[in-house]
Short mmCIF file of C-alpha atoms in Angstrom, two decimals:
data_model
loop_
_atom_site.label_atom_id
_atom_site.label_comp_id
_atom_site.label_asym_id
_atom_site.label_seq_id
_atom_site.Cartn_x
_atom_site.Cartn_y
_atom_site.Cartn_z
CA MET A 68 90.05 89.09 209.54
CA LYS A 69 86.65 87.47 209.99
CA LEU A 70 83.67 89.40 208.62
CA ASN A 71 80.10 89.37 209.90
CA ASP A 72 79.05 86.97 207.12
CA SER A 73 81.56 84.38 208.42
CA THR A 74 83.96 84.90 205.51
CA THR A 75 87.49 86.24 205.91
CA ILE A 76 89.44 89.08 204.29
CA PRO A 77 93.19 89.85 204.32
CA GLN A 78 93.75 92.85 206.58
CA LEU A 79 96.43 94.25 204.26
CA GLY A 80 95.64 94.80 200.62
CA PHE A 81 96.75 96.81 197.61
CA GLY A 82 94.79 99.77 196.22
CA THR A 83 94.50 100.81 192.58
CA TYR A 84 92.87 104.25 192.83
CA LEU A 85 94.41 106.63 190.28
CA VAL A 86 96.61 103.90 188.80
CA PRO A 87 96.36 104.62 185.05
CA PRO A 88 94.83 101.73 183.09
CA GLU A 89 97.90 101.44 180.88
CA GLU A 90 100.07 100.90 183.97
CA THR A 91 97.68 98.84 186.07
CA ALA A 92 98.57 95.35 184.86
CA ALA A 93 102.28 95.84 185.56
CA THR A 94 101.63 97.58 188.88
CA VAL A 95 99.22 94.96 190.21
CA GLY A 96 101.47 92.21 188.86
CA ALA A 97 104.36 93.64 190.89
CA ALA A 98 102.16 93.86 194.00
CA LEU A 99 101.19 90.21 193.63
CA GLU A 100 104.87 89.29 193.28
CA VAL A 101 105.65 91.18 196.49
CA GLY A 102 103.02 89.11 198.28
CA TYR A 103 99.78 91.10 198.31
CA ARG A 104 96.71 88.88 197.99
CA HIS A 105 93.96 91.47 198.39
CA ILE A 106 93.38 93.84 195.46
CA ASP A 107 90.93 96.75 195.62
CA THR A 108 89.52 98.34 192.46
CA ALA A 109 86.26 99.98 191.34
CA GLN A 110 84.11 100.48 188.28
CA GLY A 111 84.94 104.17 188.49
CA TYR A 112 88.70 103.60 188.43
CA LYS A 113 88.46 102.40 184.81
CA ASN A 114 91.13 99.74 185.43
CA GLU A 115 89.14 96.60 186.29
CA ALA A 116 90.13 94.89 183.02
CA GLU A 117 93.81 95.51 183.70
CA VAL A 118 93.49 94.22 187.27
CA GLY A 119 91.91 91.11 185.80
CA GLU A 120 94.78 90.79 183.34
CA ALA A 121 97.34 90.94 186.15
CA VAL A 122 95.49 88.36 188.22
CA ALA A 123 95.11 86.02 185.23
CA ASP A 124 98.78 86.37 184.29
CA SER A 125 100.06 85.90 187.85
CA GLY A 126 99.55 82.14 187.90
CA ILE A 127 98.26 82.45 191.47
CA PRO A 128 95.16 80.32 192.12
CA ARG A 129 91.98 82.39 192.08
CA ASP A 130 90.99 81.35 195.60
CA GLU A 131 94.23 82.81 196.96
CA ILE A 132 93.46 86.35 195.74
CA TYR A 133 90.76 88.50 197.36
CA LEU A 134 89.17 90.88 194.83
CA THR A 135 87.05 93.93 195.64
CA SER A 136 85.26 96.27 193.28
CA LYS A 137 82.73 99.06 193.77
CA LEU A 138 79.54 100.22 192.09
CA GLN A 139 79.96 103.38 190.04
CA ASN A 140 77.80 106.31 191.13
CA GLY A 141 75.78 106.39 187.92
CA ASN A 142 74.67 102.78 188.38
CA HIS A 143 72.54 102.94 191.52
CA ARG A 144 69.25 101.79 189.98
CA ARG A 145 68.52 98.07 190.36
CA ASP A 146 68.89 97.05 186.73
CA ASP A 147 72.15 98.99 186.46
CA VAL A 148 73.48 97.29 189.60
CA ILE A 149 72.82 93.85 188.11
CA ARG A 150 74.06 94.70 184.63
CA THR A 151 77.28 96.41 185.64
CA PHE A 152 78.14 93.76 188.21
CA GLU A 153 78.16 91.25 185.36
CA GLU A 154 80.38 93.62 183.38
CA THR A 155 82.75 93.82 186.35
CA LEU A 156 83.03 90.03 186.46
CA GLU A 157 83.81 89.97 182.73
CA LYS A 158 86.45 92.68 183.02
CA LEU A 159 88.10 90.98 185.98
CA ARG A 160 87.97 87.63 184.14
CA VAL A 161 86.42 85.88 187.12
CA ASP A 162 83.17 84.02 187.74
CA ARG A 163 82.98 85.19 191.36
CA LEU A 164 83.81 88.44 193.16
CA ASP A 165 84.86 88.40 196.80
CA LEU A 166 83.48 91.82 197.77
CA PHE A 167 81.32 94.42 196.00
CA LEU A 168 80.60 97.82 197.54
CA ILE A 169 78.25 100.73 196.96
CA HIS A 170 80.98 103.32 196.34
CA TRP A 171 79.09 106.37 197.69
CA PRO A 172 75.64 106.75 199.30
CA LEU A 173 74.74 109.85 197.23
CA PRO A 174 71.99 110.98 199.63
CA THR A 175 71.16 114.03 197.48
CA ARG A 176 70.61 111.94 194.32
CA TYR A 177 68.16 109.20 193.35
CA ASP A 178 65.61 110.87 195.66
CA GLY A 179 67.89 109.93 198.54
CA ASP A 180 67.07 106.27 197.96
CA PHE A 181 70.22 104.27 198.56
CA VAL A 182 68.16 101.61 200.35
CA SER A 183 66.90 100.28 197.00
CA THR A 184 70.50 100.16 195.79
CA TRP A 185 71.45 98.18 198.88
CA LYS A 186 68.60 95.72 198.27
CA ALA A 187 69.83 95.23 194.69
CA MET A 188 73.34 94.60 195.96
CA LEU A 189 71.99 91.92 198.30
CA GLU A 190 70.38 90.16 195.34
CA LEU A 191 73.82 89.59 193.84
CA THR A 192 74.78 87.07 196.52
CA ALA A 193 71.90 84.72 195.64
CA ASP A 194 73.66 82.74 192.89
CA GLY A 195 77.14 82.55 194.41
CA ARG A 196 78.78 85.04 192.07
CA LEU A 197 79.27 87.52 194.91
CA THR A 198 80.62 86.35 198.25
CA SER A 199 80.32 89.50 200.40
CA VAL A 200 78.47 92.77 199.96
CA GLY A 201 79.36 96.07 201.59
CA VAL A 202 79.35 99.83 201.35
CA SER A 203 81.81 102.67 201.15
CA ASN A 204 81.68 106.19 202.60
CA PHE A 205 78.47 105.47 204.55
CA GLN A 206 77.82 107.75 207.52
CA PRO A 207 76.11 106.52 210.72
CA ASP A 208 72.65 107.55 209.52
CA HIS A 209 73.20 105.89 206.14
CA LEU A 210 74.13 102.64 207.85
CA ASN A 211 71.14 102.79 210.16
CA GLN A 212 68.77 103.30 207.23
CA ILE A 213 69.90 100.28 205.23
CA VAL A 214 70.09 97.99 208.26
CA ASP A 215 66.68 99.10 209.54
CA ALA A 216 65.16 98.53 206.09
CA THR A 217 66.61 95.09 205.42
CA GLY A 218 67.87 93.66 208.70
CA LEU A 219 71.17 92.94 206.95
CA ALA A 220 74.35 94.83 207.71
CA PRO A 221 77.17 95.31 205.20
CA ALA A 222 80.24 93.14 205.67
CA VAL A 223 82.48 96.21 205.47
CA ASN A 224 82.28 99.99 205.33
CA GLN A 225 85.18 101.50 203.41
CA ILE A 226 85.68 105.03 204.77
CA GLU A 227 88.38 107.67 204.90
CA VAL A 228 90.54 107.02 207.97
CA HIS A 229 94.04 108.22 208.83
CA PRO A 230 95.74 109.86 211.83
CA TYR A 231 94.58 113.36 210.83
CA PHE A 232 90.98 112.14 210.38
CA ARG A 233 90.08 109.18 212.54
CA ASN A 234 86.42 109.43 211.45
CA GLU A 235 85.37 107.95 214.77
CA ALA A 236 81.61 108.50 214.41
CA ALA A 237 81.41 106.45 211.20
CA ARG A 238 83.92 103.97 212.54
CA GLN A 239 81.98 103.41 215.77
CA ALA A 240 78.66 103.17 213.94
CA SER A 241 80.18 100.51 211.71
CA HIS A 242 81.42 98.53 214.70
CA ASP A 243 78.01 98.87 216.39
CA HIS A 244 76.59 96.88 213.47
CA ALA A 245 79.54 94.41 213.49
CA ILE A 246 80.72 95.95 210.20
CA ALA A 247 84.46 95.82 209.54
CA VAL A 248 86.12 99.14 208.73
CA GLU A 249 88.30 99.48 205.66
CA ALA A 250 90.41 102.63 205.79
CA TRP A 251 90.90 104.30 202.44
CA GLY A 252 93.63 106.91 202.19
CA PRO A 253 95.36 105.29 205.20
CA LEU A 254 98.38 107.58 204.83
CA GLY A 255 96.26 110.72 204.52
CA GLN A 256 97.18 110.90 200.83
CA GLY A 257 100.76 111.41 201.98
CA ALA A 258 100.06 114.37 204.27
CA VAL A 259 100.73 112.44 207.48
CA LEU A 260 104.12 111.13 206.34
CA ASP A 261 105.85 114.40 207.25
CA ASP A 262 104.22 114.77 210.67
CA ALA A 263 106.74 115.40 213.46
CA THR A 264 105.12 112.93 215.86
CA VAL A 265 105.14 110.20 213.23
CA ALA A 266 108.79 110.99 212.50
CA GLU A 267 109.65 110.66 216.20
CA ILE A 268 107.95 107.27 216.45
CA ALA A 269 109.62 106.16 213.22
CA ALA A 270 112.98 107.00 214.79
CA GLU A 271 112.06 105.15 217.98
CA THR A 272 111.05 102.01 216.11
CA GLY A 273 113.65 102.16 213.36
CA ARG A 274 110.86 102.10 210.78
CA ALA A 275 109.69 104.30 207.93
CA PRO A 276 106.89 106.79 208.68
CA SER A 277 104.57 104.92 206.31
CA GLN A 278 105.19 101.68 208.19
CA VAL A 279 104.40 103.38 211.51
CA ILE A 280 101.08 104.70 210.20
CA LEU A 281 100.07 101.43 208.59
CA ARG A 282 100.98 99.56 211.76
CA TRP A 283 98.76 101.99 213.73
CA HIS A 284 95.88 101.01 211.46
CA LEU A 285 96.55 97.30 211.88
CA GLN A 286 96.57 97.51 215.67
CA ARG A 287 93.29 99.45 215.59
CA GLY A 288 91.74 96.65 213.55
CA ASP A 289 91.35 98.57 210.30
CA ILE A 290 91.61 96.82 206.93
CA ILE A 291 94.02 98.79 204.75
CA PHE A 292 95.11 98.80 201.11
CA PRO A 293 97.87 101.37 200.52
CA LYS A 294 98.71 102.19 196.93
CA SER A 295 102.09 102.75 195.36
CA MET A 296 103.38 102.30 191.84
CA LYS A 297 106.96 101.86 193.08
CA ARG A 298 108.01 98.33 193.94
CA GLU A 299 110.30 99.41 196.79
CA ARG A 300 107.39 101.25 198.43
CA MET A 301 105.13 98.25 197.91
CA GLU A 302 107.70 96.13 199.73
CA GLU A 303 108.04 98.71 202.51
CA ASN A 304 104.27 98.89 203.02
CA PHE A 305 104.11 95.10 203.13
CA ALA A 306 106.74 94.77 205.87
CA ILE A 307 104.60 95.79 208.84
CA PHE A 308 103.97 92.51 210.62
CA ASP A 309 107.26 92.13 212.48
CA PHE A 310 107.01 95.04 214.92
CA THR A 311 104.48 96.50 217.33
CA LEU A 312 103.70 100.02 218.48
CA THR A 313 103.43 100.53 222.23
CA PRO A 314 100.15 101.78 223.76
CA GLU A 315 101.90 105.11 224.40
CA GLN A 316 102.95 105.41 220.77
CA MET A 317 99.43 104.53 219.64
CA THR A 318 98.03 107.26 221.90
CA ARG A 319 100.41 109.85 220.47
CA ILE A 320 99.25 109.04 216.95
CA ASP A 321 95.60 109.08 218.08
CA ALA A 322 96.16 112.62 219.32
CA LEU A 323 96.94 113.84 215.78
CA ASP A 324 93.25 113.71 214.88
CA GLN A 325 91.99 117.05 213.54
CA GLY A 326 88.33 116.14 213.36
CA GLU A 327 86.37 117.24 210.32
CA SER A 328 89.11 119.70 209.32
CA GLY A 329 91.41 116.73 208.78
CA ARG A 330 89.13 115.18 206.15
CA GLN A 331 90.86 115.15 202.77
CA GLY A 332 88.21 113.54 200.59
CA PRO A 333 84.60 114.60 199.93
CA ASN A 334 82.00 114.63 202.66
CA PRO A 335 79.61 111.70 202.05
CA ASP A 336 76.63 113.78 203.21
CA THR A 337 77.01 116.15 200.26
CA PHE A 338 79.10 114.34 197.63
CA ASP A 339 76.93 113.87 194.53
CA MET A 340 79.23 113.30 191.55
CA VAL A 341 78.10 110.68 189.02
#
């Protein structure tokens, strides 16, 4: 997919949230063998070094793998942004990162000043060591504040999106600024897999429920990076490009939205953990 900074990003990736560090290298290595070329990690996941090990050991040329990491919540001040970005590069064993995100806006911390953090993130692109800069879990007002202050919109906004929580306000606000939406928790942390409507559509298409949900995301234009530590599930999640959901099937999945009650992760307006 083309981003607003004229770069491109694979629409399907592989997530590493809650993958234990001691199992990350083998897990990411298996994902790369399956065919994934977009790996998502974060400073807070504590597994950047192991992701870097897997990428280095894969033998795949660096320019064929898209790497994302995210700024840890305790590192929002400018000097910490610069310092820990360099640490991220070292851990990943790369001299350039494809995408770096502010992980959470933290509007109740740092005197509510995530604009300064955004400005520091923008500095990182000056010397070519960071290709694209973005945010994660930013609400419409958060996006408006950083764009109004700098005139520069993030390349992506990584937000919670799944059939039980379509998060349309944040999604639409992102699109209004030409920001691509990355959907974290695309399977609703597993909750949507047992939904009766999803099961019906899976039967109609001859596909697994996870494939139906991931295909729904693709057709909506979301960037996704499902996580699994089982190779057979990695392969299943990867095999979603050879079928299409009908408009009627898409509408049925859309109707599963539960609004705010469907949110499974923290609310970005109040989340303040560092």
